[in-house]
Amino acid sequence: WAFLRWLALTLGLWLLWFGLDNLLRLPAGIRLAMLGAGLAVPLWQAWRGWLSPACWRLSPERTAREIERQCGIRDNTLINACCFEQAPLTGAPAAFAARTREAGLACSAAILPEQLFDRRALRRAAAVAGASLLLWSGYALLLSRHAGNAFARLVLPLADIPPATSVTVSLSP
């Protein structure tokens, strides 16, 4: 759902920029700053929200800690089972490790896949992203000339592109 939040932020920011340019007929310097912010904010959010976490090393211990946190498992049962799983122990420590591994397996068997993600947050992010897409679709369909003009003015902020107006005069020789 980090991607959905990023998509909603990006679409909302650019829709705001397009609307401001259409309403206020912004000068080139402000459009240039808006282009910079319109590129920097989504890139930063993408890096922070889902690109950087995708680069993290995901060890079994880290996964066990996260599952314990998400599911409310106490006493570090899963992380201890992960640590003892690889340990070559004999005697009394081996019996303790075997009991700990069995407790960890029992806890992991009781975990339902639905517990590992937040459906409410996913639905909320999907609804916001869908609303953003719906707003963009309406804007592009109802005000296509204004949307194209705002796009051209914001992508090339220093170009001499006049703002869209409600009156269009065409001359033929």
PDB file of C-alpha atoms in Angstrom:
ATOM      1  CA  TRP A   1       0.000   0.000   0.000  1.00  0.00           C
ATOM      2  CA  ALA A   2       3.038   2.271   0.080  1.00  0.00           C
ATOM      3  CA  PHE A   3       2.802   2.360  -3.707  1.00  0.00           C
ATOM      4  CA  LEU A   4      -0.875   3.344  -3.551  1.00  0.00           C
ATOM      5  CA  ARG A   5      -0.086   6.169  -1.118  1.00  0.00           C
ATOM      6  CA  TRP A   6       2.719   7.322  -3.402  1.00  0.00           C
ATOM      7  CA  LEU A   7       0.416   7.207  -6.432  1.00  0.00           C
ATOM      8  CA  ALA A   8      -2.268   9.229  -4.640  1.00  0.00           C
ATOM      9  CA  LEU A   9       0.289  11.819  -3.501  1.00  0.00           C
ATOM     10  CA  THR A  10       1.799  12.163  -6.960  1.00  0.00           C
ATOM     11  CA  LEU A  11      -1.522  12.428  -8.758  1.00  0.00           C
ATOM     12  CA  GLY A  12      -2.899  14.858  -6.181  1.00  0.00           C
ATOM     13  CA  LEU A  13       0.184  17.076  -6.300  1.00  0.00           C
ATOM     14  CA  TRP A  14       0.198  17.283 -10.096  1.00  0.00           C
ATOM     15  CA  LEU A  15      -3.554  17.868 -10.226  1.00  0.00           C
ATOM     16  CA  LEU A  16      -3.049  20.742  -7.787  1.00  0.00           C
ATOM     17  CA  TRP A  17      -0.229  22.146  -9.942  1.00  0.00           C
ATOM     18  CA  PHE A  18      -2.351  21.877 -13.095  1.00  0.00           C
ATOM     19  CA  GLY A  19      -5.315  23.539 -11.408  1.00  0.00           C
ATOM     20  CA  LEU A  20      -3.206  26.373 -10.015  1.00  0.00           C
ATOM     21  CA  ASP A  21      -1.653  27.032 -13.411  1.00  0.00           C
ATOM     22  CA  ASN A  22      -5.070  27.030 -15.089  1.00  0.00           C
ATOM     23  CA  LEU A  23      -6.626  29.358 -12.524  1.00  0.00           C
ATOM     24  CA  LEU A  24      -3.755  31.758 -11.835  1.00  0.00           C
ATOM     25  CA  ARG A  25      -1.819  31.727 -15.146  1.00  0.00           C
ATOM     26  CA  LEU A  26       1.454  31.417 -13.298  1.00  0.00           C
ATOM     27  CA  PRO A  27       4.692  33.012 -14.507  1.00  0.00           C
ATOM     28  CA  ALA A  28       7.611  30.912 -15.719  1.00  0.00           C
ATOM     29  CA  GLY A  29       9.666  31.160 -12.505  1.00  0.00           C
ATOM     30  CA  ILE A  30       6.888  29.751 -10.353  1.00  0.00           C
ATOM     31  CA  ARG A  31       6.185  27.004 -12.890  1.00  0.00           C
ATOM     32  CA  LEU A  32       9.869  26.062 -12.816  1.00  0.00           C
ATOM     33  CA  ALA A  33       9.754  25.771  -9.012  1.00  0.00           C
ATOM     34  CA  MET A  34       6.543  23.745  -9.284  1.00  0.00           C
ATOM     35  CA  LEU A  35       8.217  21.385 -11.779  1.00  0.00           C
ATOM     36  CA  GLY A  36      11.118  20.884  -9.368  1.00  0.00           C
ATOM     37  CA  ALA A  37       8.793  20.192  -6.451  1.00  0.00           C
ATOM     38  CA  GLY A  38       6.529  18.042  -8.617  1.00  0.00           C
ATOM     39  CA  LEU A  39       9.491  15.813  -9.454  1.00  0.00           C
ATOM     40  CA  ALA A  40      11.363  15.934  -6.136  1.00  0.00           C
ATOM     41  CA  VAL A  41       8.456  15.185  -3.782  1.00  0.00           C
ATOM     42  CA  PRO A  42       7.271  12.015  -5.577  1.00  0.00           C
ATOM     43  CA  LEU A  43      10.857  10.778  -6.019  1.00  0.00           C
ATOM     44  CA  TRP A  44      11.585  11.325  -2.327  1.00  0.00           C
ATOM     45  CA  GLN A  45       8.334   9.623  -1.310  1.00  0.00           C
ATOM     46  CA  ALA A  46       9.041   6.690  -3.634  1.00  0.00           C
ATOM     47  CA  TRP A  47      12.526   6.269  -2.181  1.00  0.00           C
ATOM     48  CA  ARG A  48      11.357   6.587   1.413  1.00  0.00           C
ATOM     49  CA  GLY A  49       8.158   4.586   1.038  1.00  0.00           C
ATOM     50  CA  TRP A  50       8.927   1.597  -1.146  1.00  0.00           C
ATOM     51  CA  LEU A  51      12.281   1.724  -2.963  1.00  0.00           C
ATOM     52  CA  SER A  52      14.506   1.970   0.111  1.00  0.00           C
ATOM     53  CA  PRO A  53      12.663  -0.762   2.054  1.00  0.00           C
ATOM     54  CA  ALA A  54      12.929  -3.004  -1.005  1.00  0.00           C
ATOM     55  CA  CYS A  55      16.735  -2.720  -0.763  1.00  0.00           C
ATOM     56  CA  TRP A  56      16.879  -3.801   2.884  1.00  0.00           C
ATOM     57  CA  ARG A  57      18.348  -7.177   3.634  1.00  0.00           C
ATOM     58  CA  LEU A  58      15.519  -9.342   4.892  1.00  0.00           C
ATOM     59  CA  SER A  59      16.890 -11.894   7.342  1.00  0.00           C
ATOM     60  CA  PRO A  60      14.793 -14.575   9.060  1.00  0.00           C
ATOM     61  CA  GLU A  61      15.394 -12.837  12.388  1.00  0.00           C
ATOM     62  CA  ARG A  62      14.112  -9.518  11.079  1.00  0.00           C
ATOM     63  CA  THR A  63      11.067 -11.240   9.622  1.00  0.00           C
ATOM     64  CA  ALA A  64      10.422 -13.028  12.926  1.00  0.00           C
ATOM     65  CA  ARG A  65      10.640  -9.755  14.868  1.00  0.00           C
ATOM     66  CA  GLU A  66       8.211  -8.080  12.470  1.00  0.00           C
ATOM     67  CA  ILE A  67       5.748 -10.973  12.691  1.00  0.00           C
ATOM     68  CA  GLU A  68       5.984 -10.890  16.498  1.00  0.00           C
ATOM     69  CA  ARG A  69       5.241  -7.181  16.457  1.00  0.00           C
ATOM     70  CA  GLN A  70       2.347  -7.472  13.979  1.00  0.00           C
ATOM     71  CA  CYS A  71       0.690 -10.460  15.653  1.00  0.00           C
ATOM     72  CA  GLY A  72       1.343  -9.557  19.283  1.00  0.00           C
ATOM     73  CA  ILE A  73       3.474 -12.624  20.054  1.00  0.00           C
ATOM     74  CA  ARG A  74       5.193 -12.147  23.381  1.00  0.00           C
ATOM     75  CA  ASP A  75       8.429 -13.402  24.942  1.00  0.00           C
ATOM     76  CA  ASN A  76      10.385 -13.348  21.664  1.00  0.00           C
ATOM     77  CA  THR A  77       9.165 -16.846  20.851  1.00  0.00           C
ATOM     78  CA  LEU A  78       9.731 -16.689  17.091  1.00  0.00           C
ATOM     79  CA  ILE A  79      13.070 -14.884  17.225  1.00  0.00           C
ATOM     80  CA  ASN A  80      14.391 -17.356  19.792  1.00  0.00           C
ATOM     81  CA  ALA A  81      13.229 -20.263  17.624  1.00  0.00           C
ATOM     82  CA  CYS A  82      15.080 -18.718  14.656  1.00  0.00           C
ATOM     83  CA  CYS A  83      18.252 -18.323  16.704  1.00  0.00           C
ATOM     84  CA  PHE A  84      18.140 -21.892  18.056  1.00  0.00           C
ATOM     85  CA  GLU A  85      17.256 -23.415  14.706  1.00  0.00           C
ATOM     86  CA  GLN A  86      20.807 -23.146  13.369  1.00  0.00           C
ATOM     87  CA  ALA A  87      22.637 -23.771  16.653  1.00  0.00           C
ATOM     88  CA  PRO A  88      24.341 -27.181  16.996  1.00  0.00           C
ATOM     89  CA  LEU A  89      23.675 -27.870  20.699  1.00  0.00           C
ATOM     90  CA  THR A  90      23.919 -31.033  22.779  1.00  0.00           C
ATOM     91  CA  GLY A  91      22.669 -32.056  26.218  1.00  0.00           C
ATOM     92  CA  ALA A  92      20.458 -29.795  28.329  1.00  0.00           C
ATOM     93  CA  PRO A  93      20.845 -26.754  26.038  1.00  0.00           C
ATOM     94  CA  ALA A  94      19.681 -28.901  23.101  1.00  0.00           C
ATOM     95  CA  ALA A  95      16.521 -29.893  24.980  1.00  0.00           C
ATOM     96  CA  PHE A  96      15.815 -26.229  25.819  1.00  0.00           C
ATOM     97  CA  ALA A  97      16.418 -25.258  22.190  1.00  0.00           C
ATOM     98  CA  ALA A  98      14.088 -28.025  20.981  1.00  0.00           C
ATOM     99  CA  ARG A  99      11.308 -26.807  23.307  1.00  0.00           C
ATOM    100  CA  THR A 100      11.847 -23.241  22.120  1.00  0.00           C
ATOM    101  CA  ARG A 101      11.709 -24.322  18.457  1.00  0.00           C
ATOM    102  CA  GLU A 102       8.496 -26.259  19.105  1.00  0.00           C
ATOM    103  CA  ALA A 103       6.953 -23.220  20.807  1.00  0.00           C
ATOM    104  CA  GLY A 104       7.998 -21.063  17.840  1.00  0.00           C
ATOM    105  CA  LEU A 105       6.473 -23.533  15.386  1.00  0.00           C
ATOM    106  CA  ALA A 106       3.260 -23.628  17.397  1.00  0.00           C
ATOM    107  CA  CYS A 107       3.080 -19.813  17.362  1.00  0.00           C
ATOM    108  CA  SER A 108       3.815 -19.610  13.646  1.00  0.00           C
ATOM    109  CA  ALA A 109       1.171 -22.245  12.874  1.00  0.00           C
ATOM    110  CA  ALA A 110      -1.428 -20.132  14.692  1.00  0.00           C
ATOM    111  CA  ILE A 111      -0.699 -17.053  12.582  1.00  0.00           C
ATOM    112  CA  LEU A 112      -3.264 -16.360   9.883  1.00  0.00           C
ATOM    113  CA  PRO A 113      -2.083 -14.638   6.681  1.00  0.00           C
ATOM    114  CA  GLU A 114      -4.713 -11.923   7.247  1.00  0.00           C
ATOM    115  CA  GLN A 115      -2.889 -10.895  10.423  1.00  0.00           C
ATOM    116  CA  LEU A 116       0.219  -9.912   8.497  1.00  0.00           C
ATOM    117  CA  PHE A 117      -1.265  -6.925   6.668  1.00  0.00           C
ATOM    118  CA  ASP A 118      -3.665  -4.180   7.573  1.00  0.00           C
ATOM    119  CA  ARG A 119      -6.723  -4.484   5.334  1.00  0.00           C
ATOM    120  CA  ARG A 120      -8.178  -1.187   6.513  1.00  0.00           C
ATOM    121  CA  ALA A 121      -5.036   0.725   5.563  1.00  0.00           C
ATOM    122  CA  LEU A 122      -4.929  -1.061   2.215  1.00  0.00           C
ATOM    123  CA  ARG A 123      -8.581  -0.225   1.493  1.00  0.00           C
ATOM    124  CA  ARG A 124      -8.039   3.402   2.514  1.00  0.00           C
ATOM    125  CA  ALA A 125      -4.946   3.751   0.307  1.00  0.00           C
ATOM    126  CA  ALA A 126      -6.746   2.105  -2.612  1.00  0.00           C
ATOM    127  CA  ALA A 127      -9.746   4.412  -2.153  1.00  0.00           C
ATOM    128  CA  VAL A 128      -7.575   7.541  -2.121  1.00  0.00           C
ATOM    129  CA  ALA A 129      -5.593   6.382  -5.161  1.00  0.00           C
ATOM    130  CA  GLY A 130      -8.829   5.508  -6.965  1.00  0.00           C
ATOM    131  CA  ALA A 131     -10.322   8.904  -6.132  1.00  0.00           C
ATOM    132  CA  SER A 132      -7.184  10.578  -7.466  1.00  0.00           C
ATOM    133  CA  LEU A 133      -7.429   8.600 -10.688  1.00  0.00           C
ATOM    134  CA  LEU A 134     -11.121   9.469 -10.957  1.00  0.00           C
ATOM    135  CA  LEU A 135     -10.413  13.189 -10.459  1.00  0.00           C
ATOM    136  CA  TRP A 136      -7.670  13.049 -13.093  1.00  0.00           C
ATOM    137  CA  SER A 137      -9.977  11.262 -15.524  1.00  0.00           C
ATOM    138  CA  GLY A 138     -12.694  13.860 -15.011  1.00  0.00           C
ATOM    139  CA  TYR A 139     -10.237  16.720 -15.413  1.00  0.00           C
ATOM    140  CA  ALA A 140      -8.730  15.238 -18.577  1.00  0.00           C
ATOM    141  CA  LEU A 141     -12.142  14.464 -20.123  1.00  0.00           C
ATOM    142  CA  LEU A 142     -13.980  17.645 -19.182  1.00  0.00           C
ATOM    143  CA  LEU A 143     -11.142  20.141 -19.569  1.00  0.00           C
ATOM    144  CA  SER A 144      -8.871  18.384 -22.054  1.00  0.00           C
ATOM    145  CA  ARG A 145      -7.638  21.602 -23.669  1.00  0.00           C
ATOM    146  CA  HIS A 146      -6.799  23.100 -20.275  1.00  0.00           C
ATOM    147  CA  ALA A 147      -5.134  19.866 -19.116  1.00  0.00           C
ATOM    148  CA  GLY A 148      -2.956  19.691 -22.227  1.00  0.00           C
ATOM    149  CA  ASN A 149      -2.044  23.345 -21.925  1.00  0.00           C
ATOM    150  CA  ALA A 150      -1.170  23.032 -18.222  1.00  0.00           C
ATOM    151  CA  PHE A 151       0.914  19.950 -18.991  1.00  0.00           C
ATOM    152  CA  ALA A 152       2.854  21.760 -21.697  1.00  0.00           C
ATOM    153  CA  ARG A 153       3.352  24.842 -19.507  1.00  0.00           C
ATOM    154  CA  LEU A 154       4.536  22.811 -16.490  1.00  0.00           C
ATOM    155  CA  VAL A 155       6.796  20.383 -18.360  1.00  0.00           C
ATOM    156  CA  LEU A 156       8.441  23.234 -20.270  1.00  0.00           C
ATOM    157  CA  PRO A 157       8.129  26.031 -17.698  1.00  0.00           C
ATOM    158  CA  LEU A 158      10.467  28.473 -19.458  1.00  0.00           C
ATOM    159  CA  ALA A 159       8.868  28.059 -22.890  1.00  0.00           C
ATOM    160  CA  ASP A 160       6.626  30.806 -24.227  1.00  0.00           C
ATOM    161  CA  ILE A 161       3.334  28.908 -24.059  1.00  0.00           C
ATOM    162  CA  PRO A 162       0.306  31.120 -23.448  1.00  0.00           C
ATOM    163  CA  PRO A 163      -2.267  29.918 -20.897  1.00  0.00           C
ATOM    164  CA  ALA A 164      -5.503  28.370 -22.100  1.00  0.00           C
ATOM    165  CA  THR A 165      -8.445  30.740 -22.283  1.00  0.00           C
ATOM    166  CA  SER A 166     -12.155  30.258 -22.717  1.00  0.00           C
ATOM    167  CA  VAL A 167     -12.118  32.108 -26.048  1.00  0.00           C
ATOM    168  CA  THR A 168     -10.172  30.773 -29.004  1.00  0.00           C
ATOM    169  CA  VAL A 169      -9.590  32.887 -32.088  1.00  0.00           C
ATOM    170  CA  SER A 170      -8.444  31.153 -35.232  1.00  0.00           C
ATOM    171  CA  LEU A 171      -7.503  33.063 -38.359  1.00  0.00           C
ATOM    172  CA  SER A 172      -7.118  31.717 -41.833  1.00  0.00           C
ATOM    173  CA  PRO A 173      -5.546  33.685 -44.684  1.00  0.00           C
TER     174      PRO A 173
END
